[in-house]
Amino acid sequence: MFGQNSIYKCLFLSITTLLCSCSKKEIDKNDFHAYFGGEIINPNASYILFCKDNKVIDTLHIDNFNKFSKKFDSLTPGMYIIKHGDKTKYVFFDKNDSLNLRINTKDFEHASSFYGTGKNKNNFLLEIFASNIDNKNNLDFHYGKDYKKFKRSNDSLKDARTAFYLRRKTEIGWNHDFDLYAKAIIDLEYFTRLEIYPLAHSEYTNKNIKDSLPENYYDFRKKINFNNEKLSEFAPFTRYLAIMLNSIVSEKNIESDFDKNIAKLKIVDSLISNQKVKNKILNNIAFVYLLEDQNIVNNNEFLKQYFEISTDSTQQNEILKIKKSIKNLNDNNRLPKVELVDVKNNPFDLNSNIKKNTIVVFWTKNAINHYNASQKKINELAQTHPDYDFVSINIDHDYDYWSKLINLRNNPNTVDLQAKDFTNLKDLWIVNRLNRTIILNKDGSIKEVFANIFDEDFEEKL
């Protein structure tokens, strides 16, 4: 027989155990810790940017052994982006995942693998994105074929990828949140090729195939949810939308870039009701347009239309900053001052050193083939245009690498400089792509700020 004290002790222990158990479950329920680490072979920078919804939430530094690591006390499950140099990769975190990533930058798309908790679904992402690139190269020539042959090739690829997706989904057993992205990659790539086909076929054959396509050809657009916020920053979705808008506008036989982009704004306004998604796509359209059309009157009218539709005040301010920078780069103005150094690491004021007509190009060690091509082009132009000087600006942070390469190459036709703060240079000179080329008059005033040294008609601008 138990005594009364024994009964009380048992009750106390039982209640205590129950409370501790409940408390532990509550803690586990609210525990969103996660870990992300790995190794970057042949790193292009000393850090990795860890991003969510196109915003940097952490900078992961790479040590002397090319390793990085980060323990997150709390990380919301979902899709993230890592950026290293000019390369990006997606990584999906479930609750309490512990992931390691190994990348060789010499083959960024294929020489990558995940380890640890959550590795399987992320390795699926690596495989499917790498195959997108491989399939794009294999499928390009199919755009010149007749519709039946193209459809057979496109459907066959979709069937194979869907089978792979279903098999891996069964094997891994990922959740609904991840499945949204996994399925979107398959479907949107398929739909993107359908959008491209009529446009590309015309380029390949000089024939307009649209009138001979089935009446229901574009019915696949009805299958797409254009209002899913989770996809608003997802590259397969934004790429599809950009191509779809080009396709729709091409059907309207609109001539000018201004009218085409006004039409895109109106299409997005009528097509997308979710404000976050709508604002994202409107911002993409505005950003690209302002960098392509330098007509101030057009810009003002375009922005008037943009502001009537957009409700994102933060992005509106970013668009206005671009407009202001473009205005400052009008013909006859001088380039805004940015921090530059020469190969001896001495400060260099470009405006005060202009003695002749000058061509300015940009490069990065992350795209060395582009650098080699630009140097070759400069050497050719130096022969045909001896009245020009040539300035080659490196946009990396690695002074030692840059100075060694310049001393090794020792090109007598270039003045070699490095930007101390690429973000500042990018914002003030609007250098958003490597092919951006600036032409200056011999008094230092701007002659052409949105040129491309590789364009066939480039020399006509000189």
Short mmCIF file of C-alpha atoms in Angstrom, two decimals:
data_model
loop_
_atom_site.label_atom_id
_atom_site.label_comp_id
_atom_site.label_asym_id
_atom_site.label_seq_id
_atom_site.Cartn_x
_atom_site.Cartn_y
_atom_site.Cartn_z
CA MET A 1 0.00 0.00 0.00
CA PHE A 2 1.21 3.47 -0.82
CA GLY A 3 1.21 6.07 1.87
CA GLN A 4 -0.36 9.48 1.41
CA ASN A 5 3.05 11.11 0.99
CA SER A 6 3.95 8.66 -1.74
CA ILE A 7 0.75 9.46 -3.61
CA TYR A 8 1.48 13.21 -3.43
CA LYS A 9 5.01 12.60 -4.67
CA CYS A 10 3.75 10.59 -7.64
CA LEU A 11 1.17 13.25 -8.49
CA PHE A 12 3.82 15.98 -8.24
CA LEU A 13 6.24 14.08 -10.50
CA SER A 14 3.49 13.35 -13.02
CA ILE A 15 2.38 16.98 -13.21
CA THR A 16 5.98 18.21 -13.39
CA THR A 17 6.77 15.76 -16.20
CA LEU A 18 3.64 16.83 -18.07
CA LEU A 19 4.47 20.52 -17.72
CA CYS A 20 8.07 19.97 -18.83
CA SER A 21 6.87 17.93 -21.79
CA CYS A 22 4.41 20.65 -22.84
CA SER A 23 7.05 23.31 -22.31
CA LYS A 24 9.55 21.41 -24.48
CA LYS A 25 6.98 20.99 -27.27
CA GLU A 26 6.21 24.72 -27.09
CA ILE A 27 9.93 25.53 -27.32
CA ASP A 28 10.38 23.16 -30.26
CA LYS A 29 7.37 24.69 -31.98
CA ASN A 30 8.91 28.17 -31.75
CA ASP A 31 12.49 27.07 -32.47
CA PHE A 32 13.50 28.19 -35.97
CA HIS A 33 17.27 27.89 -35.65
CA ALA A 34 19.14 26.87 -38.80
CA TYR A 35 22.68 26.46 -40.06
CA PHE A 36 24.27 27.28 -43.41
CA GLY A 37 27.91 26.66 -44.27
CA GLY A 38 30.15 25.29 -46.93
CA GLU A 39 33.16 25.72 -49.18
CA ILE A 40 33.77 27.89 -52.25
CA ILE A 41 36.50 26.49 -54.49
CA ASN A 42 38.23 29.22 -56.55
CA PRO A 43 36.26 32.04 -54.85
CA ASN A 44 35.63 35.25 -56.83
CA ALA A 45 35.03 37.37 -53.73
CA SER A 46 35.68 37.21 -49.99
CA TYR A 47 32.02 36.81 -49.06
CA ILE A 48 28.60 35.41 -49.95
CA LEU A 49 25.41 37.46 -49.80
CA PHE A 50 22.46 35.65 -48.23
CA CYS A 51 19.26 37.17 -49.60
CA LYS A 52 15.49 36.94 -49.25
CA ASP A 53 13.08 38.63 -51.68
CA ASN A 54 16.02 40.35 -53.38
CA LYS A 55 17.16 41.94 -50.10
CA VAL A 56 20.44 41.10 -48.38
CA ILE A 57 19.74 39.72 -44.91
CA ASP A 58 23.29 38.59 -44.09
CA THR A 59 26.85 38.65 -45.41
CA LEU A 60 28.73 35.36 -44.95
CA HIS A 61 32.49 35.86 -44.98
CA ILE A 62 34.80 33.30 -46.61
CA ASP A 63 37.88 32.45 -44.54
CA ASN A 64 41.43 31.64 -45.65
CA PHE A 65 40.42 28.01 -46.18
CA ASN A 66 37.57 29.06 -48.52
CA LYS A 67 35.01 28.04 -45.89
CA PHE A 68 31.98 29.95 -44.63
CA SER A 69 29.41 29.26 -41.90
CA LYS A 70 26.47 30.90 -40.20
CA LYS A 71 24.22 29.82 -37.33
CA PHE A 72 20.82 31.48 -37.51
CA ASP A 73 18.96 31.81 -34.20
CA SER A 74 15.78 32.16 -36.23
CA LEU A 75 15.31 31.65 -39.97
CA THR A 76 11.86 31.69 -41.55
CA PRO A 77 11.35 28.61 -43.76
CA GLY A 78 11.25 29.41 -47.46
CA MET A 79 13.29 30.14 -50.58
CA TYR A 80 16.50 32.14 -50.31
CA ILE A 81 19.15 33.30 -52.78
CA ILE A 82 22.91 33.25 -52.31
CA LYS A 83 25.07 35.58 -54.39
CA HIS A 84 28.80 35.16 -54.98
CA GLY A 85 30.42 37.55 -57.43
CA ASP A 86 27.99 37.82 -60.32
CA LYS A 87 26.56 34.31 -59.76
CA THR A 88 23.44 33.30 -57.86
CA LYS A 89 21.89 30.10 -56.53
CA TYR A 90 18.61 29.26 -54.85
CA VAL A 91 18.53 27.45 -51.52
CA PHE A 92 15.36 26.34 -49.71
CA PHE A 93 15.27 26.10 -45.92
CA ASP A 94 12.72 24.07 -44.01
CA LYS A 95 12.43 24.51 -40.25
CA ASN A 96 15.75 23.70 -38.49
CA ASP A 97 17.59 22.66 -41.66
CA SER A 98 21.38 22.37 -41.38
CA LEU A 99 22.92 22.75 -44.83
CA ASN A 100 26.42 22.73 -46.27
CA LEU A 101 27.11 23.80 -49.86
CA ARG A 102 30.19 23.04 -51.94
CA ILE A 103 30.71 25.07 -55.14
CA ASN A 104 33.52 25.23 -57.68
CA THR A 105 33.23 28.61 -59.42
CA LYS A 106 35.00 27.24 -62.50
CA ASP A 107 31.73 25.44 -63.29
CA PHE A 108 29.22 27.22 -61.10
CA GLU A 109 26.11 25.57 -62.55
CA HIS A 110 27.26 21.96 -62.53
CA ALA A 111 30.05 21.64 -59.92
CA SER A 112 27.85 22.20 -56.88
CA SER A 113 26.35 19.96 -54.21
CA PHE A 114 24.53 20.22 -50.87
CA TYR A 115 25.15 18.15 -47.73
CA GLY A 116 23.31 17.85 -44.43
CA THR A 117 19.69 18.15 -43.35
CA GLY A 118 17.65 19.40 -46.30
CA LYS A 119 20.24 18.39 -48.89
CA ASN A 120 17.97 16.27 -51.11
CA LYS A 121 15.47 18.94 -52.12
CA ASN A 122 18.24 21.48 -52.68
CA ASN A 123 20.26 19.08 -54.83
CA PHE A 124 17.06 18.66 -56.86
CA LEU A 125 17.10 22.44 -57.42
CA LEU A 126 20.73 22.26 -58.55
CA GLU A 127 19.94 19.46 -61.00
CA ILE A 128 16.84 21.08 -62.48
CA PHE A 129 18.40 24.53 -62.94
CA ALA A 130 21.54 23.02 -64.51
CA SER A 131 19.38 20.99 -66.91
CA ASN A 132 17.50 24.18 -67.85
CA ILE A 133 20.75 25.62 -69.16
CA ASP A 134 21.71 22.42 -70.99
CA ASN A 135 18.24 22.04 -72.50
CA LYS A 136 18.17 25.67 -73.62
CA ASN A 137 21.28 25.11 -75.71
CA ASN A 138 19.86 21.88 -77.16
CA LEU A 139 16.42 23.32 -77.91
CA ASP A 140 17.38 26.62 -79.54
CA PHE A 141 17.63 25.11 -83.02
CA HIS A 142 14.11 23.63 -82.68
CA TYR A 143 12.63 27.13 -82.86
CA GLY A 144 13.33 27.16 -86.58
CA LYS A 145 11.30 23.99 -87.18
CA ASP A 146 7.62 23.78 -88.11
CA TYR A 147 5.06 23.82 -85.30
CA LYS A 148 4.43 20.05 -85.12
CA LYS A 149 8.14 19.22 -84.81
CA PHE A 150 8.69 21.96 -82.24
CA LYS A 151 5.67 20.81 -80.22
CA ARG A 152 6.88 17.22 -80.26
CA SER A 153 10.32 18.24 -78.96
CA ASN A 154 8.93 20.62 -76.34
CA ASP A 155 6.32 18.16 -75.07
CA SER A 156 8.85 15.35 -74.94
CA LEU A 157 11.18 17.44 -72.79
CA LYS A 158 8.30 18.47 -70.50
CA ASP A 159 7.23 14.82 -70.07
CA ALA A 160 10.77 13.73 -69.19
CA ARG A 161 11.24 16.54 -66.68
CA THR A 162 7.81 15.95 -65.13
CA ALA A 163 8.64 12.25 -64.67
CA PHE A 164 11.93 13.22 -63.00
CA TYR A 165 10.11 15.73 -60.77
CA LEU A 166 7.46 13.18 -59.71
CA ARG A 167 10.05 10.51 -58.98
CA ARG A 168 12.17 12.81 -56.82
CA LYS A 169 9.09 14.19 -55.08
CA THR A 170 8.10 10.65 -54.08
CA GLU A 171 11.65 9.73 -53.00
CA ILE A 172 12.32 12.89 -51.01
CA GLY A 173 8.81 13.63 -49.77
CA TRP A 174 9.14 17.41 -49.75
CA ASN A 175 6.35 19.64 -48.43
CA HIS A 176 3.81 21.83 -50.23
CA ASP A 177 5.85 25.02 -49.79
CA PHE A 178 8.84 23.58 -51.64
CA ASP A 179 6.62 21.88 -54.21
CA LEU A 180 5.31 25.28 -55.31
CA TYR A 181 8.80 26.18 -56.57
CA ALA A 182 9.71 22.73 -57.88
CA LYS A 183 6.60 22.50 -60.04
CA ALA A 184 6.87 26.14 -61.14
CA ILE A 185 10.36 25.52 -62.55
CA ILE A 186 9.04 22.69 -64.75
CA ASP A 187 5.85 24.42 -65.87
CA LEU A 188 7.22 27.92 -66.41
CA GLU A 189 10.18 26.73 -68.49
CA TYR A 190 7.72 24.84 -70.70
CA PHE A 191 5.45 27.88 -71.00
CA THR A 192 8.44 30.15 -71.66
CA ARG A 193 9.45 28.04 -74.66
CA LEU A 194 5.88 28.29 -75.98
CA GLU A 195 6.06 32.09 -75.70
CA ILE A 196 9.45 32.21 -77.40
CA TYR A 197 8.61 29.91 -80.32
CA PRO A 198 6.59 32.30 -82.56
CA LEU A 199 9.10 35.13 -81.98
CA ALA A 200 12.20 32.98 -82.46
CA HIS A 201 10.74 31.16 -85.46
CA SER A 202 10.33 34.50 -87.20
CA GLU A 203 13.99 35.33 -86.49
CA TYR A 204 15.18 31.96 -87.82
CA THR A 205 13.01 31.81 -90.95
CA ASN A 206 11.85 35.40 -91.65
CA LYS A 207 8.31 34.00 -91.66
CA ASN A 208 5.41 34.98 -89.41
CA ILE A 209 4.02 31.72 -88.08
CA LYS A 210 1.44 33.20 -85.69
CA ASP A 211 -1.46 33.05 -88.16
CA SER A 212 -0.89 29.33 -88.71
CA LEU A 213 -0.75 28.38 -85.03
CA PRO A 214 -3.78 26.63 -83.44
CA GLU A 215 -6.47 29.03 -82.21
CA ASN A 216 -5.99 27.79 -78.66
CA TYR A 217 -2.17 28.06 -78.78
CA TYR A 218 -1.97 30.60 -75.96
CA ASP A 219 -4.52 28.89 -73.70
CA PHE A 220 -1.66 27.75 -71.46
CA ARG A 221 -1.57 31.30 -70.07
CA LYS A 222 -4.85 30.55 -68.29
CA LYS A 223 -3.05 27.91 -66.18
CA ILE A 224 -0.70 30.44 -64.59
CA ASN A 225 -1.40 32.12 -61.26
CA PHE A 226 -0.01 35.62 -61.78
CA ASN A 227 -0.88 36.69 -58.22
CA ASN A 228 1.22 34.32 -56.11
CA GLU A 229 3.44 36.51 -53.91
CA LYS A 230 5.89 33.69 -53.23
CA LEU A 231 6.84 33.68 -56.92
CA SER A 232 7.18 37.46 -57.30
CA GLU A 233 11.00 37.33 -56.96
CA PHE A 234 11.47 33.85 -58.43
CA ALA A 235 13.57 34.01 -61.62
CA PRO A 236 11.58 31.44 -63.69
CA PHE A 237 8.42 33.47 -62.99
CA THR A 238 9.85 36.94 -63.69
CA ARG A 239 11.62 35.65 -66.82
CA TYR A 240 8.40 34.11 -68.12
CA LEU A 241 6.47 37.33 -67.50
CA ALA A 242 9.08 39.45 -69.30
CA ILE A 243 8.95 37.18 -72.36
CA MET A 244 5.15 36.94 -72.26
CA LEU A 245 4.84 40.75 -72.21
CA ASN A 246 7.19 41.01 -75.20
CA SER A 247 5.09 38.40 -76.99
CA ILE A 248 1.78 40.17 -76.31
CA VAL A 249 3.17 43.56 -77.33
CA SER A 250 4.59 42.09 -80.55
CA GLU A 251 1.08 40.98 -81.51
CA LYS A 252 -0.10 44.60 -81.35
CA ASN A 253 2.38 45.73 -84.06
CA ILE A 254 3.60 48.65 -81.94
CA GLU A 255 6.70 50.34 -83.34
CA SER A 256 8.35 52.61 -80.74
CA ASP A 257 9.98 51.37 -77.52
CA PHE A 258 8.07 54.04 -75.63
CA ASP A 259 4.67 52.81 -76.82
CA LYS A 260 5.67 49.17 -76.24
CA ASN A 261 6.58 49.84 -72.63
CA ILE A 262 3.46 51.91 -71.98
CA ALA A 263 1.49 48.94 -73.32
CA LYS A 264 3.37 46.62 -70.93
CA LEU A 265 2.44 48.80 -67.95
CA LYS A 266 -1.23 48.63 -68.92
CA ILE A 267 -1.14 44.86 -69.47
CA VAL A 268 0.40 44.28 -66.04
CA ASP A 269 -2.17 46.58 -64.43
CA SER A 270 -5.05 44.61 -65.91
CA LEU A 271 -3.49 41.14 -65.58
CA ILE A 272 -2.18 41.20 -62.00
CA SER A 273 -4.32 42.15 -59.00
CA ASN A 274 -1.86 41.32 -56.20
CA GLN A 275 -0.08 44.62 -55.42
CA LYS A 276 3.24 43.09 -54.39
CA VAL A 277 3.55 41.07 -57.60
CA LYS A 278 2.26 43.95 -59.72
CA ASN A 279 4.75 46.42 -58.23
CA LYS A 280 7.64 44.00 -58.74
CA ILE A 281 6.89 43.57 -62.46
CA LEU A 282 6.21 47.30 -62.94
CA ASN A 283 9.59 48.07 -61.37
CA ASN A 284 11.34 45.63 -63.70
CA ILE A 285 9.70 47.25 -66.74
CA ALA A 286 10.58 50.78 -65.56
CA PHE A 287 14.19 49.90 -64.76
CA VAL A 288 14.87 48.31 -68.14
CA TYR A 289 13.04 51.03 -70.08
CA LEU A 290 14.86 53.95 -68.45
CA LEU A 291 18.20 52.38 -69.32
CA GLU A 292 17.23 51.91 -72.96
CA ASP A 293 15.34 55.10 -73.92
CA GLN A 294 17.21 58.32 -73.18
CA ASN A 295 14.50 60.67 -74.49
CA ILE A 296 13.70 62.94 -71.53
CA VAL A 297 10.18 63.79 -72.76
CA ASN A 298 9.43 60.08 -73.18
CA ASN A 299 10.89 59.32 -69.76
CA ASN A 300 8.67 61.88 -68.06
CA GLU A 301 5.52 60.59 -69.77
CA PHE A 302 6.48 56.98 -69.04
CA LEU A 303 7.06 57.72 -65.35
CA LYS A 304 3.74 59.56 -65.15
CA GLN A 305 2.02 56.36 -66.28
CA TYR A 306 4.21 54.24 -63.98
CA PHE A 307 3.39 56.32 -60.87
CA GLU A 308 -0.34 56.11 -61.60
CA ILE A 309 -0.16 52.31 -61.30
CA SER A 310 2.69 51.57 -58.86
CA THR A 311 2.02 51.75 -55.11
CA ASP A 312 5.55 50.85 -53.92
CA SER A 313 6.99 54.13 -52.60
CA THR A 314 10.42 52.59 -51.90
CA GLN A 315 10.83 51.34 -55.45
CA GLN A 316 9.38 54.58 -56.82
CA ASN A 317 12.23 56.42 -55.10
CA GLU A 318 14.75 54.00 -56.64
CA ILE A 319 13.29 54.62 -60.09
CA LEU A 320 13.48 58.40 -59.50
CA LYS A 321 17.15 58.02 -58.51
CA ILE A 322 17.81 56.29 -61.83
CA LYS A 323 15.98 59.05 -63.68
CA LYS A 324 18.07 61.68 -61.87
CA SER A 325 21.30 59.83 -62.67
CA ILE A 326 20.30 59.59 -66.34
CA LYS A 327 19.56 63.33 -66.39
CA ASN A 328 23.00 64.02 -64.91
CA LEU A 329 24.53 61.93 -67.70
CA ASN A 330 22.94 63.93 -70.50
CA ASP A 331 25.05 64.97 -73.46
CA ASN A 332 27.64 67.70 -72.69
CA ASN A 333 27.59 67.05 -68.93
CA ARG A 334 30.65 65.59 -67.25
CA LEU A 335 30.76 62.26 -65.49
CA PRO A 336 30.04 62.56 -61.75
CA LYS A 337 33.19 62.07 -59.71
CA VAL A 338 33.81 58.55 -58.38
CA GLU A 339 36.78 57.05 -56.55
CA LEU A 340 39.27 55.47 -58.96
CA VAL A 341 42.87 54.30 -58.49
CA ASP A 342 45.64 53.59 -60.97
CA VAL A 343 47.78 50.46 -61.05
CA LYS A 344 50.06 51.94 -58.35
CA ASN A 345 47.01 52.41 -56.10
CA ASN A 346 47.17 56.20 -56.42
CA PRO A 347 43.88 58.18 -56.63
CA PHE A 348 42.97 59.06 -60.21
CA ASP A 349 40.58 61.85 -61.23
CA LEU A 350 39.27 60.86 -64.65
CA ASN A 351 37.76 64.24 -65.55
CA SER A 352 41.00 66.15 -64.99
CA ASN A 353 43.02 63.63 -67.02
CA ILE A 354 41.00 63.70 -70.25
CA LYS A 355 43.27 65.00 -73.02
CA LYS A 356 41.68 63.39 -76.10
CA ASN A 357 38.37 61.88 -77.13
CA THR A 358 38.01 58.91 -74.77
CA ILE A 359 36.27 55.53 -74.70
CA VAL A 360 35.56 54.02 -71.26
CA VAL A 361 34.87 50.29 -70.79
CA PHE A 362 34.30 48.10 -67.72
CA TRP A 363 35.30 44.57 -66.76
CA THR A 364 35.46 42.02 -63.94
CA LYS A 365 37.60 38.96 -63.30
CA ASN A 366 34.34 37.01 -63.05
CA ALA A 367 33.92 37.41 -66.82
CA ILE A 368 37.48 37.16 -68.11
CA ASN A 369 36.38 36.27 -71.65
CA HIS A 370 34.55 39.58 -71.82
CA TYR A 371 37.73 41.34 -70.65
CA ASN A 372 39.80 39.63 -73.34
CA ALA A 373 37.24 40.54 -76.01
CA SER A 374 37.14 44.19 -74.92
CA GLN A 375 40.95 44.40 -74.97
CA LYS A 376 41.02 42.95 -78.47
CA LYS A 377 38.39 45.46 -79.60
CA ILE A 378 40.32 48.34 -78.03
CA ASN A 379 43.50 47.32 -79.84
CA GLU A 380 41.60 47.28 -83.14
CA LEU A 381 40.04 50.70 -82.51
CA ALA A 382 43.40 52.15 -81.45
CA GLN A 383 44.65 51.45 -84.98
CA THR A 384 41.67 52.98 -86.78
CA HIS A 385 41.00 55.83 -84.33
CA PRO A 386 44.34 57.20 -83.08
CA ASP A 387 42.53 60.36 -81.93
CA TYR A 388 40.98 58.37 -79.06
CA ASP A 389 42.26 57.29 -75.66
CA PHE A 390 40.92 54.14 -74.02
CA VAL A 391 40.15 53.72 -70.31
CA SER A 392 39.53 50.23 -68.91
CA ILE A 393 37.93 50.21 -65.43
CA ASN A 394 37.93 47.09 -63.26
CA ILE A 395 34.92 46.82 -60.91
CA ASP A 396 36.25 44.14 -58.51
CA HIS A 397 37.43 44.62 -54.91
CA ASP A 398 40.63 42.59 -55.38
CA TYR A 399 43.41 45.14 -55.97
CA ASP A 400 46.25 42.57 -55.83
CA TYR A 401 44.72 40.34 -58.50
CA TRP A 402 43.90 43.32 -60.71
CA SER A 403 47.33 44.99 -60.47
CA LYS A 404 49.17 41.71 -61.16
CA LEU A 405 47.03 41.03 -64.23
CA ILE A 406 47.48 44.56 -65.59
CA ASN A 407 51.26 44.44 -65.10
CA LEU A 408 51.31 41.03 -66.80
CA ARG A 409 49.18 42.12 -69.78
CA ASN A 410 50.74 45.59 -70.03
CA ASN A 411 48.49 46.81 -72.86
CA PRO A 412 49.96 50.12 -74.11
CA ASN A 413 46.60 51.14 -75.59
CA THR A 414 44.70 51.36 -72.28
CA VAL A 415 44.69 53.52 -69.18
CA ASP A 416 43.88 50.92 -66.52
CA LEU A 417 41.91 51.96 -63.44
CA GLN A 418 39.99 50.25 -60.64
CA ALA A 419 36.79 51.46 -58.97
CA LYS A 420 37.17 51.75 -55.19
CA ASP A 421 33.41 51.61 -54.67
CA PHE A 422 31.56 49.84 -57.47
CA THR A 423 28.15 50.45 -55.88
CA ASN A 424 28.72 54.20 -56.00
CA LEU A 425 30.02 54.00 -59.59
CA LYS A 426 27.06 51.82 -60.60
CA ASP A 427 24.56 54.29 -59.15
CA LEU A 428 26.17 57.47 -60.51
CA TRP A 429 27.23 56.18 -63.94
CA ILE A 430 24.42 53.59 -64.23
CA VAL A 431 26.77 50.73 -65.06
CA ASN A 432 24.25 47.91 -64.91
CA ARG A 433 25.89 45.65 -67.49
CA LEU A 434 29.47 44.90 -68.51
CA ASN A 435 28.94 45.93 -72.13
CA ARG A 436 28.18 49.51 -71.05
CA THR A 437 30.58 51.83 -72.88
CA ILE A 438 30.94 55.59 -72.35
CA ILE A 439 32.26 57.96 -75.03
CA LEU A 440 33.71 61.31 -73.90
CA ASN A 441 34.69 64.36 -75.92
CA LYS A 442 38.24 65.67 -75.61
CA ASP A 443 37.05 68.39 -73.19
CA GLY A 444 35.69 65.67 -70.90
CA SER A 445 32.03 66.26 -71.71
CA ILE A 446 29.78 63.28 -72.38
CA LYS A 447 29.18 62.36 -76.00
CA GLU A 448 27.42 59.00 -75.50
CA VAL A 449 26.88 57.26 -72.17
CA PHE A 450 24.84 54.21 -73.19
CA ALA A 451 27.00 52.81 -75.99
CA ASN A 452 28.24 49.25 -76.46
CA ILE A 453 31.74 48.71 -77.82
CA PHE A 454 30.63 45.43 -79.39
CA ASP A 455 27.73 46.91 -81.40
CA GLU A 456 28.15 46.74 -85.17
CA ASP A 457 27.43 50.47 -85.50
CA PHE A 458 29.66 51.51 -82.57
CA GLU A 459 32.23 53.28 -84.75
CA GLU A 460 29.48 55.43 -86.24
CA LYS A 461 29.12 57.03 -82.80
CA LEU A 462 32.77 58.11 -82.68
#
